[in-house]
mmCIF file of C-alpha atoms and ligand atoms in Angstrom:
data_model
loop_
_atom_site.group_PDB
_atom_site.id
_atom_site.type_symbol
_atom_site.label_atom_id
_atom_site.label_comp_id
_atom_site.label_asym_id
_atom_site.label_seq_id
_atom_site.Cartn_x
_atom_site.Cartn_y
_atom_site.Cartn_z
ATOM 1 C CA MET A 1 -18.735 -8.729 -101.867
ATOM 2 C CA ILE A 2 -18.390 -9.200 -98.093
ATOM 3 C CA TYR A 3 -18.739 -12.934 -98.709
ATOM 4 C CA ILE A 4 -15.842 -12.863 -101.207
ATOM 5 C CA VAL A 5 -13.617 -10.914 -98.799
ATOM 6 C CA ARG A 6 -14.385 -13.425 -96.015
ATOM 7 C CA LEU A 7 -13.630 -16.323 -98.337
ATOM 8 C CA PHE A 8 -10.371 -14.697 -99.341
ATOM 9 C CA ILE A 9 -9.381 -14.268 -95.667
ATOM 10 C CA ILE A 10 -10.242 -17.903 -94.863
ATOM 11 C CA VAL A 11 -8.201 -19.144 -97.831
ATOM 12 C CA LEU A 12 -5.305 -16.905 -96.796
ATOM 13 C CA ILE A 13 -5.364 -18.229 -93.211
ATOM 14 C CA ALA A 14 -5.528 -21.820 -94.489
ATOM 15 C CA MET A 15 -2.530 -21.208 -96.765
ATOM 16 C CA LEU A 16 -0.544 -19.652 -93.918
ATOM 17 C CA MET A 17 -1.326 -22.575 -91.593
ATOM 18 C CA HIS A 18 -0.319 -25.045 -94.251
ATOM 19 C CA GLY A 19 2.950 -23.185 -94.681
ATOM 20 C CA CYS A 20 3.617 -23.351 -90.928
ATOM 21 C CA SER A 21 2.974 -27.044 -90.685
ATOM 22 C CA GLN A 22 5.247 -27.613 -93.675
ATOM 23 C CA GLY A 23 7.884 -25.647 -91.804
ATOM 24 C CA ASP A 24 7.395 -27.800 -88.691
ATOM 25 C CA ARG A 25 7.703 -30.942 -90.713
ATOM 26 C CA ALA A 26 10.858 -29.625 -92.323
ATOM 27 C CA SER A 27 12.454 -29.084 -88.907
ATOM 28 C CA VAL A 28 11.312 -32.498 -87.656
ATOM 29 C CA SER A 29 12.913 -34.176 -90.643
ATOM 30 C CA GLN A 30 16.290 -32.709 -89.725
ATOM 31 C CA PRO A 31 18.621 -35.167 -87.953
ATOM 32 C CA PRO A 32 17.738 -35.430 -84.246
ATOM 33 C CA SER A 33 20.237 -33.722 -81.971
ATOM 34 C CA GLN A 34 22.643 -36.300 -80.625
ATOM 35 C CA GLY A 35 23.611 -37.049 -77.059
ATOM 36 C CA LEU A 36 27.121 -37.817 -75.824
ATOM 37 C CA LYS A 37 26.490 -41.532 -76.254
ATOM 38 C CA GLU A 38 25.901 -41.117 -79.993
ATOM 39 C CA ILE A 39 28.633 -38.545 -80.493
ATOM 40 C CA PHE A 40 31.239 -40.883 -78.971
ATOM 41 C CA GLN A 41 29.591 -44.086 -80.134
ATOM 42 C CA GLU A 42 32.540 -45.232 -82.206
ATOM 43 C CA ASP A 43 35.031 -44.336 -79.476
ATOM 44 C CA PHE A 44 33.900 -45.509 -76.046
ATOM 45 C CA LEU A 45 30.894 -45.883 -73.801
ATOM 46 C CA ILE A 46 29.906 -42.685 -72.042
ATOM 47 C CA GLY A 47 28.620 -43.281 -68.545
ATOM 48 C CA ALA A 48 27.272 -41.517 -65.500
ATOM 49 C CA ALA A 49 27.236 -42.475 -61.846
ATOM 50 C CA ILE A 50 23.699 -42.280 -60.571
ATOM 51 C CA SER A 51 22.399 -41.994 -57.033
ATOM 52 C CA LYS A 52 19.289 -43.360 -55.304
ATOM 53 C CA MET A 53 17.265 -40.351 -56.422
ATOM 54 C CA HIS A 54 18.074 -41.128 -60.076
ATOM 55 C CA ILE A 55 17.433 -44.828 -59.623
ATOM 56 C CA GLU A 56 13.978 -43.988 -58.285
ATOM 57 C CA GLU A 57 13.423 -41.635 -61.243
ATOM 58 C CA SER A 58 12.155 -38.950 -58.886
ATOM 59 C CA ASP A 59 13.618 -36.153 -61.021
ATOM 60 C CA ALA A 60 12.109 -36.145 -64.508
ATOM 61 C CA GLU A 61 14.745 -33.814 -65.969
ATOM 62 C CA ALA A 62 17.570 -35.956 -64.663
ATOM 63 C CA ALA A 63 15.844 -39.046 -66.046
ATOM 64 C CA SER A 64 15.600 -37.570 -69.527
ATOM 65 C CA VAL A 65 19.241 -36.379 -69.546
ATOM 66 C CA ILE A 66 20.427 -39.798 -68.370
ATOM 67 C CA GLU A 67 18.481 -41.511 -71.127
ATOM 68 C CA ALA A 68 19.471 -39.080 -73.879
ATOM 69 C CA GLU A 69 23.160 -38.643 -73.099
ATOM 70 C CA PHE A 70 24.631 -41.774 -71.522
ATOM 71 C CA SER A 71 25.205 -45.364 -72.577
ATOM 72 C CA SER A 72 26.495 -46.754 -69.278
ATOM 73 C CA LEU A 73 25.450 -46.490 -65.641
ATOM 74 C CA THR A 74 27.337 -46.928 -62.359
ATOM 75 C CA PRO A 75 25.628 -46.894 -58.958
ATOM 76 C CA GLU A 76 27.307 -44.085 -57.002
ATOM 77 C CA ASN A 77 26.758 -45.697 -53.585
ATOM 78 C CA GLU A 78 24.031 -48.280 -53.516
ATOM 79 C CA MET A 79 26.096 -51.413 -54.134
ATOM 80 C CA LYS A 80 28.836 -50.566 -51.658
ATOM 81 C CA TRP A 81 29.313 -53.053 -48.824
ATOM 82 C CA MET A 82 27.714 -50.931 -46.096
ATOM 83 C CA TYR A 83 24.487 -50.621 -48.074
ATOM 84 C CA ILE A 84 24.207 -53.969 -49.825
ATOM 85 C CA HIS A 85 25.543 -56.230 -47.048
ATOM 86 C CA PRO A 86 24.802 -54.303 -43.854
ATOM 87 C CA GLY A 87 24.680 -57.275 -41.464
ATOM 88 C CA VAL A 88 26.625 -60.560 -41.260
ATOM 89 C CA ASP A 89 23.784 -62.475 -42.836
ATOM 90 C CA SER A 90 21.678 -59.667 -44.206
ATOM 91 C CA PHE A 91 21.793 -58.316 -47.690
ATOM 92 C CA TYR A 92 19.736 -55.375 -48.890
ATOM 93 C CA PHE A 93 18.971 -55.597 -52.589
ATOM 94 C CA ASP A 94 15.925 -53.369 -52.987
ATOM 95 C CA VAL A 95 17.732 -50.395 -54.502
ATOM 96 C CA SER A 96 20.263 -52.415 -56.487
ATOM 97 C CA ASP A 97 17.422 -54.461 -57.995
ATOM 98 C CA GLN A 98 15.754 -51.190 -58.963
ATOM 99 C CA TYR A 99 19.044 -49.975 -60.426
ATOM 100 C CA LEU A 100 19.290 -53.080 -62.604
ATOM 101 C CA ALA A 101 15.670 -52.723 -63.700
ATOM 102 C CA LEU A 102 16.267 -49.100 -64.731
ATOM 103 C CA ALA A 103 19.498 -49.916 -66.571
ATOM 104 C CA GLU A 104 17.762 -52.710 -68.453
ATOM 105 C CA LYS A 105 14.753 -50.564 -69.288
ATOM 106 C CA LEU A 106 17.135 -47.982 -70.775
ATOM 107 C CA ASP A 107 19.240 -50.656 -72.462
ATOM 108 C CA MET A 108 22.402 -49.418 -70.773
ATOM 109 C CA HIS A 109 25.774 -51.002 -70.208
ATOM 110 C CA VAL A 110 25.677 -51.786 -66.474
ATOM 111 C CA VAL A 111 28.531 -51.377 -64.003
ATOM 112 C CA GLY A 112 28.624 -52.861 -60.498
ATOM 113 C CA HIS A 113 30.572 -50.789 -57.964
ATOM 114 C CA ALA A 114 32.392 -51.961 -55.827
ATOM 115 C CA LEU A 115 32.758 -55.469 -54.351
ATOM 116 C CA VAL A 116 35.867 -55.078 -52.200
ATOM 117 C CA TRP A 117 36.802 -51.686 -50.764
ATOM 118 C CA HIS A 118 38.153 -50.545 -47.413
ATOM 119 C CA SER A 119 35.858 -47.509 -47.462
ATOM 120 C CA GLN A 120 32.072 -47.454 -46.960
ATOM 121 C CA LEU A 121 32.475 -50.896 -45.474
ATOM 122 C CA ALA A 122 29.868 -52.281 -43.067
ATOM 123 C CA GLU A 123 30.939 -51.817 -39.452
ATOM 124 C CA TRP A 124 30.539 -55.495 -38.642
ATOM 125 C CA VAL A 125 33.313 -56.367 -41.111
ATOM 126 C CA GLU A 126 35.799 -54.211 -39.224
ATOM 127 C CA GLU A 127 35.016 -56.202 -36.096
ATOM 128 C CA VAL A 128 36.007 -59.543 -37.647
ATOM 129 C CA LYS A 129 39.442 -60.455 -36.307
ATOM 130 C CA ASP A 130 39.906 -64.020 -37.490
ATOM 131 C CA SER A 131 41.421 -64.760 -40.896
ATOM 132 C CA ALA A 132 39.388 -67.864 -41.692
ATOM 133 C CA GLU A 133 36.197 -66.120 -40.628
ATOM 134 C CA MET A 134 37.069 -63.092 -42.757
ATOM 135 C CA ALA A 135 37.699 -65.343 -45.756
ATOM 136 C CA ARG A 136 34.276 -66.941 -45.303
ATOM 137 C CA HIS A 137 32.509 -63.568 -45.206
ATOM 138 C CA PHE A 138 34.522 -62.363 -48.176
ATOM 139 C CA GLU A 139 33.505 -65.397 -50.251
ATOM 140 C CA HIS A 140 29.901 -65.135 -49.152
ATOM 141 C CA HIS A 141 29.843 -61.434 -50.075
ATOM 142 C CA ILE A 142 31.251 -61.826 -53.572
ATOM 143 C CA ASN A 143 29.384 -65.054 -54.382
ATOM 144 C CA THR A 144 26.011 -63.765 -53.220
ATOM 145 C CA ILE A 145 26.130 -60.434 -55.012
ATOM 146 C CA VAL A 146 27.786 -61.499 -58.250
ATOM 147 C CA SER A 147 25.566 -64.591 -58.588
ATOM 148 C CA ARG A 148 22.413 -62.597 -57.942
ATOM 149 C CA TYR A 149 23.157 -60.396 -60.952
ATOM 150 C CA LYS A 150 24.874 -63.024 -63.090
ATOM 151 C CA GLY A 151 24.595 -62.163 -66.772
ATOM 152 C CA ARG A 152 23.094 -58.750 -65.961
ATOM 153 C CA ILE A 153 26.063 -56.707 -64.725
ATOM 154 C CA ASP A 154 28.387 -56.089 -67.660
ATOM 155 C CA SER A 155 31.340 -54.864 -65.655
ATOM 156 C CA TRP A 156 32.290 -55.298 -61.997
ATOM 157 C CA ASP A 157 34.653 -53.073 -60.043
ATOM 158 C CA VAL A 158 36.013 -56.067 -58.160
ATOM 159 C CA VAL A 159 38.616 -54.318 -56.026
ATOM 160 C CA ASN A 160 38.700 -50.595 -55.369
ATOM 161 C CA GLU A 161 41.724 -48.628 -54.089
ATOM 162 C CA ALA A 162 44.038 -51.422 -52.943
ATOM 163 C CA LEU A 163 47.192 -49.386 -53.591
ATOM 164 C CA ASN A 164 49.042 -46.730 -51.631
ATOM 165 C CA GLU A 165 50.430 -43.679 -53.400
ATOM 166 C CA ASP A 166 53.915 -45.232 -53.505
ATOM 167 C CA GLY A 167 52.574 -48.311 -55.268
ATOM 168 C CA SER A 168 52.720 -50.611 -52.252
ATOM 169 C CA LEU A 169 49.615 -52.463 -51.124
ATOM 170 C CA ARG A 170 47.309 -50.650 -48.735
ATOM 171 C CA GLU A 171 47.082 -52.334 -45.340
ATOM 172 C CA SER A 172 43.336 -52.617 -45.444
ATOM 173 C CA HIS A 173 41.338 -54.866 -43.175
ATOM 174 C CA PHE A 174 41.263 -57.448 -45.982
ATOM 175 C CA TYR A 175 45.019 -57.279 -46.461
ATOM 176 C CA GLU A 176 45.693 -57.583 -42.762
ATOM 177 C CA LEU A 177 43.517 -60.622 -42.266
ATOM 178 C CA MET A 178 43.866 -62.423 -45.599
ATOM 179 C CA GLY A 179 47.233 -61.221 -46.870
ATOM 180 C CA GLU A 180 48.062 -60.135 -50.388
ATOM 181 C CA ASN A 181 46.115 -63.103 -51.773
ATOM 182 C CA TYR A 182 42.815 -61.390 -51.073
ATOM 183 C CA LEU A 183 43.236 -59.675 -54.443
ATOM 184 C CA GLU A 184 43.624 -62.853 -56.446
ATOM 185 C CA HIS A 185 40.878 -64.457 -54.408
ATOM 186 C CA ALA A 186 38.438 -61.623 -55.150
ATOM 187 C CA PHE A 187 39.013 -61.789 -58.907
ATOM 188 C CA LYS A 188 38.775 -65.590 -58.976
ATOM 189 C CA LEU A 189 35.550 -65.629 -56.957
ATOM 190 C CA ALA A 190 33.975 -62.979 -59.187
ATOM 191 C CA ALA A 191 35.007 -64.819 -62.366
ATOM 192 C CA ALA A 192 33.579 -68.086 -61.058
ATOM 193 C CA ALA A 193 30.285 -66.472 -60.044
ATOM 194 C CA ASP A 194 29.819 -64.718 -63.396
ATOM 195 C CA PRO A 195 32.241 -65.847 -66.106
ATOM 196 C CA SER A 196 30.899 -63.348 -68.615
ATOM 197 C CA ALA A 197 31.303 -60.206 -66.501
ATOM 198 C CA GLU A 198 34.181 -57.859 -67.237
ATOM 199 C CA LEU A 199 36.376 -57.590 -64.121
ATOM 200 C CA VAL A 200 38.014 -54.319 -63.191
ATOM 201 C CA TYR A 201 40.642 -53.052 -60.763
ATOM 202 C CA ASN A 202 39.706 -49.442 -59.935
ATOM 203 C CA ASP A 203 41.752 -46.721 -58.186
ATOM 204 C CA TYR A 204 42.545 -43.006 -58.027
ATOM 205 C CA ASN A 205 45.834 -41.282 -58.944
ATOM 206 C CA MET A 206 46.547 -44.075 -61.382
ATOM 207 C CA TRP A 207 48.484 -41.556 -63.467
ATOM 208 C CA LYS A 208 51.214 -41.229 -60.795
ATOM 209 C CA PRO A 209 54.412 -42.952 -61.887
ATOM 210 C CA GLU A 210 55.004 -44.755 -58.549
ATOM 211 C CA LYS A 211 51.401 -45.845 -58.235
ATOM 212 C CA ARG A 212 51.411 -46.895 -61.887
ATOM 213 C CA ALA A 213 54.439 -49.114 -61.239
ATOM 214 C CA GLY A 214 52.639 -50.679 -58.277
ATOM 215 C CA ALA A 215 49.489 -51.249 -60.345
ATOM 216 C CA ILE A 216 51.521 -52.920 -63.066
ATOM 217 C CA ARG A 217 53.180 -55.242 -60.524
ATOM 218 C CA MET A 218 49.776 -56.065 -59.066
ATOM 219 C CA VAL A 219 48.147 -56.809 -62.428
ATOM 220 C CA LYS A 220 51.085 -58.989 -63.487
ATOM 221 C CA ARG A 221 50.846 -60.980 -60.247
ATOM 222 C CA LEU A 222 47.124 -61.430 -60.792
ATOM 223 C CA GLN A 223 47.666 -62.558 -64.360
ATOM 224 C CA GLU A 224 50.421 -64.980 -63.303
ATOM 225 C CA SER A 225 48.124 -66.455 -60.668
ATOM 226 C CA GLY A 226 45.600 -67.303 -63.369
ATOM 227 C CA ALA A 227 43.062 -64.725 -62.184
ATOM 228 C CA LYS A 228 40.950 -62.990 -64.802
ATOM 229 C CA ILE A 229 41.374 -59.216 -64.849
ATOM 230 C CA ASP A 230 39.954 -57.399 -67.856
ATOM 231 C CA ALA A 231 40.467 -53.726 -67.192
ATOM 232 C CA ILE A 232 42.065 -51.003 -65.157
ATOM 233 C CA GLY A 233 39.725 -48.258 -64.033
ATOM 234 C CA MET A 234 41.388 -44.883 -63.590
ATOM 235 C CA GLN A 235 38.982 -42.940 -61.374
ATOM 236 C CA ALA A 236 39.878 -39.486 -62.772
ATOM 237 C CA HIS A 237 38.892 -37.084 -59.994
ATOM 238 C CA TRP A 238 40.977 -34.311 -61.482
ATOM 239 C CA SER A 239 41.493 -30.549 -61.309
ATOM 240 C CA LEU A 240 41.920 -27.684 -63.762
ATOM 241 C CA VAL A 241 45.685 -28.024 -63.600
ATOM 242 C CA GLY A 242 46.487 -31.616 -62.834
ATOM 243 C CA PRO A 243 47.303 -34.298 -63.547
ATOM 244 C CA GLU A 244 49.401 -33.549 -66.612
ATOM 245 C CA ILE A 245 48.072 -34.995 -69.856
ATOM 246 C CA GLU A 246 51.471 -36.684 -70.383
ATOM 247 C CA ASP A 247 51.175 -38.614 -67.117
ATOM 248 C CA ILE A 248 47.662 -39.780 -67.938
ATOM 249 C CA GLU A 249 48.855 -40.845 -71.375
ATOM 250 C CA ALA A 250 51.831 -42.762 -69.995
ATOM 251 C CA SER A 251 49.430 -44.717 -67.776
ATOM 252 C CA ILE A 252 47.016 -45.466 -70.628
ATOM 253 C CA LEU A 253 49.904 -46.882 -72.657
ATOM 254 C CA ALA A 254 51.428 -48.824 -69.769
ATOM 255 C CA TYR A 255 48.122 -50.427 -68.726
ATOM 256 C CA ALA A 256 47.104 -51.249 -72.285
ATOM 257 C CA ALA A 257 50.492 -52.962 -72.726
ATOM 258 C CA LEU A 258 49.429 -55.423 -70.001
ATOM 259 C CA GLY A 259 46.676 -56.603 -72.322
ATOM 260 C CA VAL A 260 43.848 -55.056 -70.303
ATOM 261 C CA LYS A 261 41.386 -52.362 -71.298
ATOM 262 C CA VAL A 262 41.626 -48.905 -69.792
ATOM 263 C CA MET A 263 38.616 -47.010 -68.576
ATOM 264 C CA PHE A 264 38.013 -43.676 -66.891
ATOM 265 C CA THR A 265 35.487 -44.622 -64.300
ATOM 266 C CA GLU A 266 34.805 -41.538 -62.165
ATOM 267 C CA LEU A 267 35.594 -38.445 -64.182
ATOM 268 C CA ASP A 268 35.058 -34.975 -62.739
ATOM 269 C CA VAL A 269 37.136 -31.783 -62.761
ATOM 270 C CA THR A 270 36.951 -29.629 -59.655
ATOM 271 C CA ALA A 271 36.738 -25.892 -60.271
ATOM 272 C CA LEU A 272 37.482 -25.039 -56.639
ATOM 273 C CA PRO A 273 40.714 -24.587 -54.684
ATOM 274 C CA ASN A 274 42.076 -27.815 -53.379
ATOM 275 C CA PRO A 275 43.086 -27.920 -49.701
ATOM 276 C CA TRP A 276 45.959 -30.265 -50.536
ATOM 277 C CA ASP A 277 47.563 -27.599 -52.689
ATOM 278 C CA LEU A 278 47.881 -25.307 -49.681
ATOM 279 C CA GLU A 279 51.134 -25.881 -47.951
ATOM 280 C CA GLY A 280 50.663 -27.626 -44.669
ATOM 281 C CA ALA A 281 46.888 -27.649 -45.060
ATOM 282 C CA GLU A 282 44.869 -30.675 -44.230
ATOM 283 C CA VAL A 283 41.324 -31.565 -45.087
ATOM 284 C CA SER A 284 39.410 -30.411 -42.083
ATOM 285 C CA GLN A 285 36.118 -28.856 -41.206
ATOM 286 C CA ASN A 286 37.979 -25.575 -40.583
ATOM 287 C CA PHE A 287 37.514 -24.751 -44.242
ATOM 288 C CA GLU A 288 33.764 -24.990 -44.019
ATOM 289 C CA GLY A 289 32.161 -21.649 -44.740
ATOM 290 C CA SER A 290 35.478 -20.108 -45.779
ATOM 291 C CA PRO A 291 34.916 -17.765 -48.767
ATOM 292 C CA TYR A 292 38.477 -18.436 -49.892
ATOM 293 C CA MET A 293 37.754 -22.126 -50.369
ATOM 294 C CA ASN A 294 34.237 -21.532 -51.744
ATOM 295 C CA PRO A 295 34.819 -18.652 -54.157
ATOM 296 C CA TYR A 296 31.828 -19.098 -56.513
ATOM 297 C CA PRO A 297 28.762 -19.618 -54.319
ATOM 298 C CA GLU A 298 26.398 -18.081 -56.910
ATOM 299 C CA SER A 299 27.756 -19.041 -60.321
ATOM 300 C CA LEU A 300 30.990 -19.883 -62.072
ATOM 301 C CA PRO A 301 32.483 -16.806 -63.818
ATOM 302 C CA ASP A 302 32.813 -17.023 -67.607
ATOM 303 C CA SER A 303 36.593 -17.030 -67.417
ATOM 304 C CA MET A 304 36.429 -20.155 -65.240
ATOM 305 C CA GLN A 305 33.826 -21.822 -67.462
ATOM 306 C CA LEU A 306 36.280 -21.340 -70.254
ATOM 307 C CA LYS A 307 39.141 -22.850 -68.256
ATOM 308 C CA LEU A 308 36.983 -25.843 -67.399
ATOM 309 C CA ALA A 309 36.027 -26.217 -71.059
ATOM 310 C CA GLU A 310 39.672 -26.082 -72.147
ATOM 311 C CA ARG A 311 40.688 -28.643 -69.555
ATOM 312 C CA TYR A 312 37.894 -31.008 -70.607
ATOM 313 C CA GLU A 313 38.864 -30.493 -74.236
ATOM 314 C CA ASP A 314 42.477 -31.486 -73.513
ATOM 315 C CA ILE A 315 41.307 -34.539 -71.590
ATOM 316 C CA PHE A 316 38.927 -35.699 -74.315
ATOM 317 C CA ARG A 317 41.481 -35.039 -77.039
ATOM 318 C CA LEU A 318 43.714 -37.521 -75.235
ATOM 319 C CA PHE A 319 40.861 -40.012 -74.780
ATOM 320 C CA LEU A 320 40.050 -39.847 -78.484
ATOM 321 C CA LYS A 321 43.703 -40.294 -79.419
ATOM 322 C CA HIS A 322 43.673 -43.589 -77.485
ATOM 323 C CA SER A 323 40.094 -44.644 -78.071
ATOM 324 C CA ASP A 324 41.342 -48.043 -79.258
ATOM 325 C CA LYS A 325 42.546 -48.714 -75.704
ATOM 326 C CA ILE A 326 39.757 -46.977 -73.783
ATOM 327 C CA SER A 327 36.433 -48.756 -73.494
ATOM 328 C CA ARG A 328 34.482 -46.412 -71.235
ATOM 329 C CA VAL A 329 34.470 -42.871 -69.881
ATOM 330 C CA THR A 330 32.097 -42.400 -66.932
ATOM 331 C CA PHE A 331 31.295 -39.069 -65.280
ATOM 332 C CA TRP A 332 30.885 -39.167 -61.510
ATOM 333 C CA GLY A 333 27.415 -37.669 -61.405
ATOM 334 C CA VAL A 334 24.870 -36.270 -63.854
ATOM 335 C CA ASN A 335 24.870 -32.535 -63.192
ATOM 336 C CA ASP A 336 26.894 -30.130 -61.057
ATOM 337 C CA GLY A 337 24.249 -30.088 -58.360
ATOM 338 C CA HIS A 338 24.542 -33.872 -57.906
ATOM 339 C CA SER A 339 28.304 -34.003 -57.629
ATOM 340 C CA TRP A 340 29.915 -35.388 -54.486
ATOM 341 C CA LEU A 341 32.494 -32.589 -54.935
ATOM 342 C CA ASN A 342 30.015 -30.135 -53.399
ATOM 343 C CA ASN A 343 30.734 -31.949 -50.142
ATOM 344 C CA TRP A 344 34.201 -33.382 -50.551
ATOM 345 C CA PRO A 345 36.884 -32.738 -49.451
ATOM 346 C CA ILE A 346 35.143 -29.805 -47.780
ATOM 347 C CA LYS A 347 31.458 -29.812 -46.944
ATOM 348 C CA ASN A 348 28.882 -27.360 -48.307
ATOM 349 C CA ARG A 349 30.692 -25.784 -51.225
ATOM 350 C CA VAL A 350 29.316 -24.979 -54.653
ATOM 351 C CA ASN A 351 31.331 -26.856 -57.268
ATOM 352 C CA TYR A 352 31.050 -27.082 -61.070
ATOM 353 C CA PRO A 353 32.846 -30.275 -62.112
ATOM 354 C CA LEU A 354 30.592 -31.871 -64.767
ATOM 355 C CA LEU A 355 29.269 -31.154 -68.273
ATOM 356 C CA PHE A 356 25.727 -30.220 -67.189
ATOM 357 C CA ASP A 357 24.940 -27.312 -64.895
ATOM 358 C CA ARG A 358 22.420 -27.372 -62.071
ATOM 359 C CA ALA A 359 19.572 -26.627 -64.505
ATOM 360 C CA PHE A 360 20.727 -29.485 -66.788
ATOM 361 C CA GLN A 361 21.994 -27.021 -69.374
ATOM 362 C CA ARG A 362 24.954 -28.175 -71.422
ATOM 363 C CA LYS A 363 27.987 -26.166 -70.346
ATOM 364 C CA LYS A 364 30.822 -24.752 -72.433
ATOM 365 C CA ALA A 365 32.744 -27.867 -71.421
ATOM 366 C CA TYR A 366 30.080 -29.988 -73.126
ATOM 367 C CA ASP A 367 30.496 -28.022 -76.346
ATOM 368 C CA ALA A 368 34.262 -28.239 -76.075
ATOM 369 C CA VAL A 369 34.361 -32.030 -75.877
ATOM 370 C CA THR A 370 31.690 -32.655 -78.507
ATOM 371 C CA LYS A 371 33.275 -30.138 -80.878
ATOM 372 C CA LEU A 372 36.258 -32.496 -81.078
ATOM 373 C CA LYS A 373 34.043 -34.953 -82.935
ATOM 374 C CA ARG A 374 32.325 -32.421 -85.158
ATOM 375 C CA LYS A 375 35.463 -31.155 -86.849
HETATM 376 C C1 XIL B 1 31.739 -41.306 -53.296
HETATM 377 C C2 XIL B 1 30.294 -40.899 -53.517
HETATM 378 O O1 XIL B 1 30.218 -40.108 -54.671
HETATM 379 C C3 XIL B 1 29.772 -40.133 -52.324
HETATM 380 O O2 XIL B 1 28.371 -39.894 -52.441
HETATM 381 C C4 XIL B 1 30.043 -40.911 -51.039
HETATM 382 O O3 XIL B 1 29.660 -40.143 -49.925
HETATM 383 C C5 XIL B 1 31.508 -41.271 -50.916
HETATM 384 O O4 XIL B 1 31.912 -41.991 -52.078
HETATM 385 N N1 XIL B 1 36.069 -43.159 -55.234
HETATM 386 C C6 XIL B 1 35.086 -44.098 -55.425
HETATM 387 C C7 XIL B 1 33.664 -43.724 -55.262
HETATM 388 O O5 XIL B 1 35.397 -45.222 -55.866
HETATM 389 O O6 XIL B 1 32.875 -44.780 -54.819
HETATM 390 C C8 XIL B 1 33.513 -42.529 -54.342
HETATM 391 O O7 XIL B 1 32.138 -42.146 -54.351
HETATM 392 C C9 XIL B 1 34.404 -41.400 -54.794
HETATM 393 C C10 XIL B 1 35.855 -41.830 -54.738
#
């Protein structure tokens, strides 16, 4: 009798275990949850800017989010002049080589950022005072870097931020020594060094009507000169209230009409007060530690999460409306903790500008943008 009871119990346990494993199998056979890159697959590439820490894969959680969610990578700093070409004749490729290796391992679309930029420039360049000498360094810089990664970088930010807010050309060191032709020269050198790479002009506030007009003049001049320019990168460091969707849309349409692709190359939405909105305020260290400028040091209140989600939803609704003209949308960072906006334009704040929070949890903003595709 005891034997029969024991047998019965064993059979019961076996049946229960079988049931559980069936249940597990049933859940495994459900479609795998999709990342941003799959959700927007038919629309545009979805990228992230990654820093040295990500390139070195020192954070396992970051590594898995990058792999699961994004289809394109941009190096946040490592290919900028001061890092990659720190001395007249010295190049430093260790981290950029690692970046390429990671991007290839993950089968990502690879962006190079940025060949010619007045900011984060090596100090020695600023000391060059002779035009012919500057032109030689400029050629050497572009040829060396673009040739090294020929066929491996899909898209190069060739020139970054060459325009003033009124649409005129910024009087950068390159402009002063080489004249307006430095632009055409940069695009022609890049095209010659890697004919298959997509070549991009990248800048902020590209939604502004005056800057837009200047960008259009610049692209037309480049096209007339025979230079190859494939895309306009609108950086997209935006806020909860601006720019207006209509202004962004007008720029998408105007740039696409030039026959180039449009991409949003550095998207983030600050949730913090902006010093430029304060009358007469300037970006200065005086704001450091000010509770008024750093109102959410612990966490972002729900009402603000919602605002951020709504803003992202409006932005992505526009992107989807013009997905035939937009080839890539790249976030400037992976999670809120990584964002440069924790330190710019005021140091040591706690900002919340991306779709993943500091613990890599998908935020309401993530749900808001992906919901647009699930309807
Ligand atoms: C920023 C980086 O995110 C920061 O880490 C760095 O200290 C400064 O530069 N426009 C650009 C980017 O094209 O390269 C800038 O990146 C942000 C503004």
